[in-house]
Amino acid sequence: MMANLIKKSIVAGLLLGTSSMASAATTSAGGIEWDTIDIGGVQGTTASIQFQQWFSDGSYGLGTDGQETITSTSKESVGLGSGGFLTGVGVFTGFSDGRNAFSPTFCQNGPGQCELTIAFGGLLAIGTNEFDSSNAWLNVYYDDTPDFGFSTNANSHEDFAEAQDGTLWASFEFSSFDFDGNGFESGSTDAYLNIVDGLTDVIDVFETGTLRDIFFTASAQFNGDQYTNNSTGEITTVSAPATLGLFGLALLGLGAASRKRTAE
């Protein structure tokens, strides 16, 4: 199994390397600028994310734009397993073609002069490795005064307010959520997201007229704790069927879980 995964990752890397040689288009929306990836003649977007997640009691609040938000209650974790709502905060670490977060070059007002953070919740655990995503949400916030300070020391859940104090850049609902896990302790996820709110120019970029505007793949590991350590994810636009899952192939799951592809 591991050999197959490595082989697939090498193939994906070769495909990515080939696509990077094609001319890219520059896109901007909501204070962010990035280069698209040309795959088979179709321009698409990919972006990477770091996040921390936990199971909460689901007592979310309501933001000024009507979006659900993490509160001081829902940032507290409950035990792993059935009945908890998977919740988390994070930050975008890069956009396609080398736009990275060490001094983010995706900020239109200058390197390192912004942050793009996320908060998500509502993923109800209903059984071993099973989730109900019917009320799940993921919000993205733009802030030109960076203050979130995501780190790998697993304390980012304490900064839940800072992760949500920017302008609502985009708000997504989950159209699907497919989890392949080792119980709830570790695993990898494939999901489709549908944009439902946000800045007008951002909606214009990502809205496809379907319920599958974004393909999201991620992996995480609890290591026996109530909060995960540094977890990683990646999104790609799904305007063309040929792009689905391409970037997910290069992301090996953390822990003992193996990848499970979303069925079409």
PDB file of C-alpha atoms in Angstrom:
ATOM      1  CA  MET A   1       0.000   0.000   0.000  1.00  0.00           C
ATOM      2  CA  MET A   2       2.741   2.474   0.923  1.00  0.00           C
ATOM      3  CA  ALA A   3       4.621   1.647  -2.289  1.00  0.00           C
ATOM      4  CA  ASN A   4       1.494   2.403  -4.310  1.00  0.00           C
ATOM      5  CA  LEU A   5       0.980   5.683  -2.500  1.00  0.00           C
ATOM      6  CA  ILE A   6       4.595   6.708  -3.118  1.00  0.00           C
ATOM      7  CA  LYS A   7       4.268   5.748  -6.778  1.00  0.00           C
ATOM      8  CA  LYS A   8       1.094   7.818  -7.113  1.00  0.00           C
ATOM      9  CA  SER A   9       2.767  10.757  -5.378  1.00  0.00           C
ATOM     10  CA  ILE A  10       5.703  10.607  -7.799  1.00  0.00           C
ATOM     11  CA  VAL A  11       3.312  10.557 -10.757  1.00  0.00           C
ATOM     12  CA  ALA A  12       1.396  13.502  -9.301  1.00  0.00           C
ATOM     13  CA  GLY A  13       4.643  15.385  -8.787  1.00  0.00           C
ATOM     14  CA  LEU A  14       5.576  14.829 -12.404  1.00  0.00           C
ATOM     15  CA  LEU A  15       2.189  16.075 -13.527  1.00  0.00           C
ATOM     16  CA  LEU A  16       2.511  19.144 -11.341  1.00  0.00           C
ATOM     17  CA  GLY A  17       5.980  19.779 -12.711  1.00  0.00           C
ATOM     18  CA  THR A  18       4.692  19.507 -16.257  1.00  0.00           C
ATOM     19  CA  SER A  19       1.773  21.850 -15.567  1.00  0.00           C
ATOM     20  CA  SER A  20       4.042  24.465 -14.010  1.00  0.00           C
ATOM     21  CA  MET A  21       5.814  24.855 -17.350  1.00  0.00           C
ATOM     22  CA  ALA A  22       2.587  26.114 -18.915  1.00  0.00           C
ATOM     23  CA  SER A  23       1.770  29.802 -18.737  1.00  0.00           C
ATOM     24  CA  ALA A  24      -0.173  30.823 -15.635  1.00  0.00           C
ATOM     25  CA  ALA A  25      -2.754  33.541 -15.227  1.00  0.00           C
ATOM     26  CA  THR A  26      -2.743  35.937 -12.280  1.00  0.00           C
ATOM     27  CA  THR A  27      -6.002  36.184 -10.337  1.00  0.00           C
ATOM     28  CA  SER A  28      -6.892  38.612  -7.554  1.00  0.00           C
ATOM     29  CA  ALA A  29      -9.866  38.767  -5.193  1.00  0.00           C
ATOM     30  CA  GLY A  30     -10.504  40.246  -1.771  1.00  0.00           C
ATOM     31  CA  GLY A  31      -6.954  41.513  -1.218  1.00  0.00           C
ATOM     32  CA  ILE A  32      -5.309  38.249  -2.316  1.00  0.00           C
ATOM     33  CA  GLU A  33      -3.400  37.684  -5.559  1.00  0.00           C
ATOM     34  CA  TRP A  34      -2.252  34.339  -6.892  1.00  0.00           C
ATOM     35  CA  ASP A  35      -1.140  32.483 -10.003  1.00  0.00           C
ATOM     36  CA  THR A  36      -3.363  29.812 -11.451  1.00  0.00           C
ATOM     37  CA  ILE A  37      -2.192  26.430 -12.675  1.00  0.00           C
ATOM     38  CA  ASP A  38      -2.725  25.375 -16.277  1.00  0.00           C
ATOM     39  CA  ILE A  39      -3.744  21.714 -16.435  1.00  0.00           C
ATOM     40  CA  GLY A  40      -4.697  20.440 -19.832  1.00  0.00           C
ATOM     41  CA  GLY A  41      -5.511  23.944 -21.001  1.00  0.00           C
ATOM     42  CA  VAL A  42      -7.755  24.733 -18.015  1.00  0.00           C
ATOM     43  CA  GLN A  43      -6.721  27.377 -15.496  1.00  0.00           C
ATOM     44  CA  GLY A  44      -7.218  26.270 -11.886  1.00  0.00           C
ATOM     45  CA  THR A  45      -6.282  27.254  -8.356  1.00  0.00           C
ATOM     46  CA  THR A  46      -4.632  25.261  -5.605  1.00  0.00           C
ATOM     47  CA  ALA A  47      -3.790  26.431  -2.094  1.00  0.00           C
ATOM     48  CA  SER A  48      -2.324  24.852   1.045  1.00  0.00           C
ATOM     49  CA  ILE A  49      -3.570  25.151   4.627  1.00  0.00           C
ATOM     50  CA  GLN A  50      -2.287  24.426   8.136  1.00  0.00           C
ATOM     51  CA  PHE A  51      -4.858  23.928  10.876  1.00  0.00           C
ATOM     52  CA  GLN A  52      -5.635  22.548  14.313  1.00  0.00           C
ATOM     53  CA  GLN A  53      -8.856  20.697  15.035  1.00  0.00           C
ATOM     54  CA  TRP A  54     -10.776  19.211  17.948  1.00  0.00           C
ATOM     55  CA  PHE A  55     -14.186  17.829  18.850  1.00  0.00           C
ATOM     56  CA  SER A  56     -16.465  20.409  20.493  1.00  0.00           C
ATOM     57  CA  ASP A  57     -20.007  20.441  21.842  1.00  0.00           C
ATOM     58  CA  GLY A  58     -21.158  22.423  18.791  1.00  0.00           C
ATOM     59  CA  SER A  59     -22.249  25.556  20.677  1.00  0.00           C
ATOM     60  CA  TYR A  60     -21.233  27.951  17.912  1.00  0.00           C
ATOM     61  CA  GLY A  61     -21.960  31.651  17.765  1.00  0.00           C
ATOM     62  CA  LEU A  62     -23.215  33.932  14.996  1.00  0.00           C
ATOM     63  CA  GLY A  63     -20.963  36.436  13.216  1.00  0.00           C
ATOM     64  CA  THR A  64     -21.869  39.876  11.891  1.00  0.00           C
ATOM     65  CA  ASP A  65     -22.319  38.444   8.397  1.00  0.00           C
ATOM     66  CA  GLY A  66     -24.658  35.731   9.649  1.00  0.00           C
ATOM     67  CA  GLN A  67     -21.978  33.038   9.543  1.00  0.00           C
ATOM     68  CA  GLU A  68     -21.456  30.500  12.313  1.00  0.00           C
ATOM     69  CA  THR A  69     -18.400  31.150  14.464  1.00  0.00           C
ATOM     70  CA  ILE A  70     -16.298  29.389  17.086  1.00  0.00           C
ATOM     71  CA  THR A  71     -16.883  30.777  20.594  1.00  0.00           C
ATOM     72  CA  SER A  72     -15.112  30.432  23.942  1.00  0.00           C
ATOM     73  CA  THR A  73     -17.370  27.441  24.627  1.00  0.00           C
ATOM     74  CA  SER A  74     -16.958  25.664  21.322  1.00  0.00           C
ATOM     75  CA  LYS A  75     -13.178  26.123  21.413  1.00  0.00           C
ATOM     76  CA  GLU A  76     -13.153  23.739  24.392  1.00  0.00           C
ATOM     77  CA  SER A  77     -12.668  20.125  23.374  1.00  0.00           C
ATOM     78  CA  VAL A  78     -14.745  17.119  24.325  1.00  0.00           C
ATOM     79  CA  GLY A  79     -13.751  13.450  24.102  1.00  0.00           C
ATOM     80  CA  LEU A  80     -13.043  11.862  20.743  1.00  0.00           C
ATOM     81  CA  GLY A  81     -15.848   9.984  19.092  1.00  0.00           C
ATOM     82  CA  SER A  82     -19.559   9.929  18.503  1.00  0.00           C
ATOM     83  CA  GLY A  83     -21.562  12.992  19.488  1.00  0.00           C
ATOM     84  CA  GLY A  84     -18.803  15.596  19.066  1.00  0.00           C
ATOM     85  CA  PHE A  85     -18.578  18.247  16.360  1.00  0.00           C
ATOM     86  CA  LEU A  86     -15.262  18.447  14.527  1.00  0.00           C
ATOM     87  CA  THR A  87     -14.107  22.064  14.832  1.00  0.00           C
ATOM     88  CA  GLY A  88     -10.930  23.904  13.907  1.00  0.00           C
ATOM     89  CA  VAL A  89      -8.944  27.004  13.012  1.00  0.00           C
ATOM     90  CA  GLY A  90      -6.096  27.502  10.600  1.00  0.00           C
ATOM     91  CA  VAL A  91      -4.314  29.654   8.054  1.00  0.00           C
ATOM     92  CA  PHE A  92      -3.539  29.553   4.353  1.00  0.00           C
ATOM     93  CA  THR A  93       0.173  28.899   3.877  1.00  0.00           C
ATOM     94  CA  GLY A  94       0.440  29.218   0.120  1.00  0.00           C
ATOM     95  CA  PHE A  95      -1.296  29.711  -3.193  1.00  0.00           C
ATOM     96  CA  SER A  96      -0.363  28.125  -6.499  1.00  0.00           C
ATOM     97  CA  ASP A  97       3.009  28.677  -8.089  1.00  0.00           C
ATOM     98  CA  GLY A  98       5.104  29.525  -5.067  1.00  0.00           C
ATOM     99  CA  ARG A  99       2.963  32.120  -3.330  1.00  0.00           C
ATOM    100  CA  ASN A 100       3.963  31.164   0.200  1.00  0.00           C
ATOM    101  CA  ALA A 101       3.313  32.232   3.790  1.00  0.00           C
ATOM    102  CA  PHE A 102       6.831  32.744   5.146  1.00  0.00           C
ATOM    103  CA  SER A 103       6.313  36.336   4.039  1.00  0.00           C
ATOM    104  CA  PRO A 104       3.073  35.882   2.139  1.00  0.00           C
ATOM    105  CA  THR A 105       3.505  36.991  -1.435  1.00  0.00           C
ATOM    106  CA  PHE A 106      -0.206  36.496  -2.032  1.00  0.00           C
ATOM    107  CA  CYS A 107      -1.004  39.759  -0.188  1.00  0.00           C
ATOM    108  CA  GLN A 108      -1.856  42.496  -2.696  1.00  0.00           C
ATOM    109  CA  ASN A 109      -0.715  45.236  -0.304  1.00  0.00           C
ATOM    110  CA  GLY A 110       2.786  43.774   0.074  1.00  0.00           C
ATOM    111  CA  PRO A 111       4.628  40.641   1.283  1.00  0.00           C
ATOM    112  CA  GLY A 112       3.632  39.653   4.801  1.00  0.00           C
ATOM    113  CA  GLN A 113       1.006  42.404   5.057  1.00  0.00           C
ATOM    114  CA  CYS A 114      -2.017  40.148   5.402  1.00  0.00           C
ATOM    115  CA  GLU A 115      -3.281  36.773   6.542  1.00  0.00           C
ATOM    116  CA  LEU A 116      -5.999  34.483   5.271  1.00  0.00           C
ATOM    117  CA  THR A 117      -7.381  32.397   8.122  1.00  0.00           C
ATOM    118  CA  ILE A 118     -10.038  29.710   8.402  1.00  0.00           C
ATOM    119  CA  ALA A 119     -12.511  28.469  10.971  1.00  0.00           C
ATOM    120  CA  PHE A 120     -14.729  25.413  10.511  1.00  0.00           C
ATOM    121  CA  GLY A 121     -17.218  23.326  12.434  1.00  0.00           C
ATOM    122  CA  GLY A 122     -20.486  21.428  12.412  1.00  0.00           C
ATOM    123  CA  LEU A 123     -19.055  18.069  11.323  1.00  0.00           C
ATOM    124  CA  LEU A 124     -20.989  15.735  13.616  1.00  0.00           C
ATOM    125  CA  ALA A 125     -19.401  12.376  14.481  1.00  0.00           C
ATOM    126  CA  ILE A 126     -22.155   9.771  14.262  1.00  0.00           C
ATOM    127  CA  GLY A 127     -20.129   6.560  14.465  1.00  0.00           C
ATOM    128  CA  THR A 128     -16.656   5.195  13.990  1.00  0.00           C
ATOM    129  CA  ASN A 129     -15.120   7.019  11.031  1.00  0.00           C
ATOM    130  CA  GLU A 130     -18.522   8.469  10.098  1.00  0.00           C
ATOM    131  CA  PHE A 131     -19.664  12.104  10.015  1.00  0.00           C
ATOM    132  CA  ASP A 132     -22.867  13.982   9.272  1.00  0.00           C
ATOM    133  CA  SER A 133     -21.830  17.056   7.248  1.00  0.00           C
ATOM    134  CA  SER A 134     -25.337  18.434   6.606  1.00  0.00           C
ATOM    135  CA  ASN A 135     -24.768  21.395   8.969  1.00  0.00           C
ATOM    136  CA  ALA A 136     -21.007  21.744   8.486  1.00  0.00           C
ATOM    137  CA  TRP A 137     -19.371  25.033   7.530  1.00  0.00           C
ATOM    138  CA  LEU A 138     -15.969  26.529   6.724  1.00  0.00           C
ATOM    139  CA  ASN A 139     -15.272  30.273   6.772  1.00  0.00           C
ATOM    140  CA  VAL A 140     -12.263  32.120   5.348  1.00  0.00           C
ATOM    141  CA  TYR A 141     -11.232  35.548   6.698  1.00  0.00           C
ATOM    142  CA  TYR A 142      -8.964  38.222   5.252  1.00  0.00           C
ATOM    143  CA  ASP A 143      -7.045  40.450   7.678  1.00  0.00           C
ATOM    144  CA  ASP A 144      -4.536  43.157   6.688  1.00  0.00           C
ATOM    145  CA  THR A 145      -3.265  43.324  10.292  1.00  0.00           C
ATOM    146  CA  PRO A 146      -2.006  39.765  10.874  1.00  0.00           C
ATOM    147  CA  ASP A 147      -2.493  38.614  14.466  1.00  0.00           C
ATOM    148  CA  PHE A 148      -3.415  34.924  14.342  1.00  0.00           C
ATOM    149  CA  GLY A 149       0.121  33.598  14.761  1.00  0.00           C
ATOM    150  CA  PHE A 150      -0.495  29.957  13.871  1.00  0.00           C
ATOM    151  CA  SER A 151       2.234  27.682  15.163  1.00  0.00           C
ATOM    152  CA  THR A 152       2.951  23.977  15.383  1.00  0.00           C
ATOM    153  CA  ASN A 153       2.828  23.914  19.180  1.00  0.00           C
ATOM    154  CA  ALA A 154      -0.861  22.883  19.155  1.00  0.00           C
ATOM    155  CA  ASN A 155      -2.103  26.022  20.927  1.00  0.00           C
ATOM    156  CA  SER A 156      -3.796  27.684  17.966  1.00  0.00           C
ATOM    157  CA  HIS A 157      -7.245  26.846  19.340  1.00  0.00           C
ATOM    158  CA  GLU A 158      -6.596  29.520  21.973  1.00  0.00           C
ATOM    159  CA  ASP A 159      -6.487  32.106  19.167  1.00  0.00           C
ATOM    160  CA  PHE A 160      -9.951  31.284  17.829  1.00  0.00           C
ATOM    161  CA  ALA A 161     -11.027  34.946  18.051  1.00  0.00           C
ATOM    162  CA  GLU A 162      -7.983  36.145  16.088  1.00  0.00           C
ATOM    163  CA  ALA A 163      -8.730  33.554  13.403  1.00  0.00           C
ATOM    164  CA  GLN A 164     -12.169  35.119  12.906  1.00  0.00           C
ATOM    165  CA  ASP A 165     -11.584  38.863  13.362  1.00  0.00           C
ATOM    166  CA  GLY A 166     -10.959  39.700   9.709  1.00  0.00           C
ATOM    167  CA  THR A 167     -13.338  40.390   6.851  1.00  0.00           C
ATOM    168  CA  LEU A 168     -15.412  37.387   5.800  1.00  0.00           C
ATOM    169  CA  TRP A 169     -13.598  36.483   2.552  1.00  0.00           C
ATOM    170  CA  ALA A 170     -15.614  33.377   1.731  1.00  0.00           C
ATOM    171  CA  SER A 171     -18.062  31.074   3.460  1.00  0.00           C
ATOM    172  CA  PHE A 172     -18.550  27.469   2.388  1.00  0.00           C
ATOM    173  CA  GLU A 173     -20.911  24.643   3.197  1.00  0.00           C
ATOM    174  CA  PHE A 174     -19.902  20.998   2.866  1.00  0.00           C
ATOM    175  CA  SER A 175     -21.494  19.180  -0.058  1.00  0.00           C
ATOM    176  CA  SER A 176     -19.744  15.953   0.964  1.00  0.00           C
ATOM    177  CA  PHE A 177     -17.270  14.723   3.574  1.00  0.00           C
ATOM    178  CA  ASP A 178     -15.483  11.393   3.150  1.00  0.00           C
ATOM    179  CA  PHE A 179     -13.269  10.340   6.065  1.00  0.00           C
ATOM    180  CA  ASP A 180     -10.818   7.438   6.062  1.00  0.00           C
ATOM    181  CA  GLY A 181      -9.507   7.023   9.587  1.00  0.00           C
ATOM    182  CA  ASN A 182      -7.955   5.023  12.355  1.00  0.00           C
ATOM    183  CA  GLY A 183     -10.972   5.425  14.581  1.00  0.00           C
ATOM    184  CA  PHE A 184     -11.076   9.166  15.252  1.00  0.00           C
ATOM    185  CA  GLU A 185      -7.427   9.389  16.286  1.00  0.00           C
ATOM    186  CA  SER A 186      -6.001   9.990  12.816  1.00  0.00           C
ATOM    187  CA  GLY A 187      -7.067   9.967   9.231  1.00  0.00           C
ATOM    188  CA  SER A 188      -7.455  11.708   5.918  1.00  0.00           C
ATOM    189  CA  THR A 189     -10.396  13.482   4.352  1.00  0.00           C
ATOM    190  CA  ASP A 190     -11.770  14.245   0.915  1.00  0.00           C
ATOM    191  CA  ALA A 191     -14.574  16.804   0.762  1.00  0.00           C
ATOM    192  CA  TYR A 192     -16.411  19.054  -1.661  1.00  0.00           C
ATOM    193  CA  LEU A 193     -17.268  22.617  -0.637  1.00  0.00           C
ATOM    194  CA  ASN A 194     -19.919  24.969  -2.004  1.00  0.00           C
ATOM    195  CA  ILE A 195     -19.399  28.730  -1.673  1.00  0.00           C
ATOM    196  CA  VAL A 196     -22.474  30.400  -0.154  1.00  0.00           C
ATOM    197  CA  ASP A 197     -21.260  33.831   1.002  1.00  0.00           C
ATOM    198  CA  GLY A 198     -18.302  36.179   1.039  1.00  0.00           C
ATOM    199  CA  LEU A 199     -16.883  39.101  -0.917  1.00  0.00           C
ATOM    200  CA  THR A 200     -18.419  39.574  -4.351  1.00  0.00           C
ATOM    201  CA  ASP A 201     -15.168  39.253  -6.294  1.00  0.00           C
ATOM    202  CA  VAL A 202     -14.239  36.099  -4.365  1.00  0.00           C
ATOM    203  CA  ILE A 203     -17.608  34.521  -5.105  1.00  0.00           C
ATOM    204  CA  ASP A 204     -17.165  35.407  -8.775  1.00  0.00           C
ATOM    205  CA  VAL A 205     -13.840  33.523  -8.836  1.00  0.00           C
ATOM    206  CA  PHE A 206     -14.992  30.323  -7.121  1.00  0.00           C
ATOM    207  CA  GLU A 207     -18.688  29.984  -7.967  1.00  0.00           C
ATOM    208  CA  THR A 208     -19.220  27.253 -10.562  1.00  0.00           C
ATOM    209  CA  GLY A 209     -23.005  27.040 -10.461  1.00  0.00           C
ATOM    210  CA  THR A 210     -22.773  23.616  -8.823  1.00  0.00           C
ATOM    211  CA  LEU A 211     -22.534  22.375  -5.242  1.00  0.00           C
ATOM    212  CA  ARG A 212     -18.887  21.419  -5.814  1.00  0.00           C
ATOM    213  CA  ASP A 213     -16.884  24.635  -6.125  1.00  0.00           C
ATOM    214  CA  ILE A 214     -13.832  23.442  -4.171  1.00  0.00           C
ATOM    215  CA  PHE A 215     -12.209  20.047  -3.626  1.00  0.00           C
ATOM    216  CA  PHE A 216     -10.616  19.828  -0.175  1.00  0.00           C
ATOM    217  CA  THR A 217      -8.211  17.141   1.028  1.00  0.00           C
ATOM    218  CA  ALA A 218      -6.578  17.045   4.464  1.00  0.00           C
ATOM    219  CA  SER A 219      -4.913  14.820   7.046  1.00  0.00           C
ATOM    220  CA  ALA A 220      -4.664  15.076  10.830  1.00  0.00           C
ATOM    221  CA  GLN A 221      -3.580  13.120  13.898  1.00  0.00           C
ATOM    222  CA  PHE A 222      -4.641  13.511  17.523  1.00  0.00           C
ATOM    223  CA  ASN A 223      -1.787  11.492  19.037  1.00  0.00           C
ATOM    224  CA  GLY A 224      -4.023  10.675  22.007  1.00  0.00           C
ATOM    225  CA  ASP A 225      -4.596  14.353  22.831  1.00  0.00           C
ATOM    226  CA  GLN A 226      -7.844  16.295  22.578  1.00  0.00           C
ATOM    227  CA  TYR A 227      -6.338  18.700  20.043  1.00  0.00           C
ATOM    228  CA  THR A 228      -4.388  17.805  16.924  1.00  0.00           C
ATOM    229  CA  ASN A 229      -0.898  19.048  16.267  1.00  0.00           C
ATOM    230  CA  ASN A 230       0.055  20.652  12.966  1.00  0.00           C
ATOM    231  CA  SER A 231      -2.468  19.317  10.440  1.00  0.00           C
ATOM    232  CA  THR A 232      -2.311  20.028   6.724  1.00  0.00           C
ATOM    233  CA  GLY A 233      -4.782  20.419   3.916  1.00  0.00           C
ATOM    234  CA  GLU A 234      -5.037  21.498   0.314  1.00  0.00           C
ATOM    235  CA  ILE A 235      -7.817  22.889  -1.853  1.00  0.00           C
ATOM    236  CA  THR A 236      -8.203  22.968  -5.608  1.00  0.00           C
ATOM    237  CA  THR A 237     -10.905  24.422  -7.800  1.00  0.00           C
ATOM    238  CA  VAL A 238     -12.975  21.852  -9.638  1.00  0.00           C
ATOM    239  CA  SER A 239     -14.081  23.704 -12.758  1.00  0.00           C
ATOM    240  CA  ALA A 240     -12.702  20.875 -14.880  1.00  0.00           C
ATOM    241  CA  PRO A 241     -13.206  17.166 -14.041  1.00  0.00           C
ATOM    242  CA  ALA A 242      -9.615  16.386 -15.072  1.00  0.00           C
ATOM    243  CA  THR A 243      -8.285  18.377 -12.116  1.00  0.00           C
ATOM    244  CA  LEU A 244     -10.185  16.482  -9.418  1.00  0.00           C
ATOM    245  CA  GLY A 245      -7.924  14.911  -6.849  1.00  0.00           C
ATOM    246  CA  LEU A 246      -4.689  15.643  -8.711  1.00  0.00           C
ATOM    247  CA  PHE A 247      -3.242  17.658  -5.868  1.00  0.00           C
ATOM    248  CA  GLY A 248      -4.621  15.264  -3.273  1.00  0.00           C
ATOM    249  CA  LEU A 249      -2.478  12.463  -4.713  1.00  0.00           C
ATOM    250  CA  ALA A 250       0.647  14.275  -3.571  1.00  0.00           C
ATOM    251  CA  LEU A 251      -0.594  14.554   0.026  1.00  0.00           C
ATOM    252  CA  LEU A 252       0.225  11.471   2.083  1.00  0.00           C
ATOM    253  CA  GLY A 253      -1.962  11.007   5.170  1.00  0.00           C
ATOM    254  CA  LEU A 254      -0.500  11.378   8.652  1.00  0.00           C
ATOM    255  CA  GLY A 255      -0.638   8.429  11.014  1.00  0.00           C
ATOM    256  CA  ALA A 256      -1.880   4.980  10.085  1.00  0.00           C
ATOM    257  CA  ALA A 257      -4.724   6.040   7.797  1.00  0.00           C
ATOM    258  CA  SER A 258      -4.532   5.544   4.035  1.00  0.00           C
ATOM    259  CA  ARG A 259      -6.179   7.702   1.397  1.00  0.00           C
ATOM    260  CA  LYS A 260      -9.685   6.999   0.263  1.00  0.00           C
ATOM    261  CA  ARG A 261     -10.787   8.783  -2.906  1.00  0.00           C
ATOM    262  CA  THR A 262     -14.174  10.478  -3.178  1.00  0.00           C
ATOM    263  CA  ALA A 263     -16.440   8.479  -5.441  1.00  0.00           C
ATOM    264  CA  GLU A 264     -17.770  10.268  -8.474  1.00  0.00           C
TER     265      GLU A 264
END
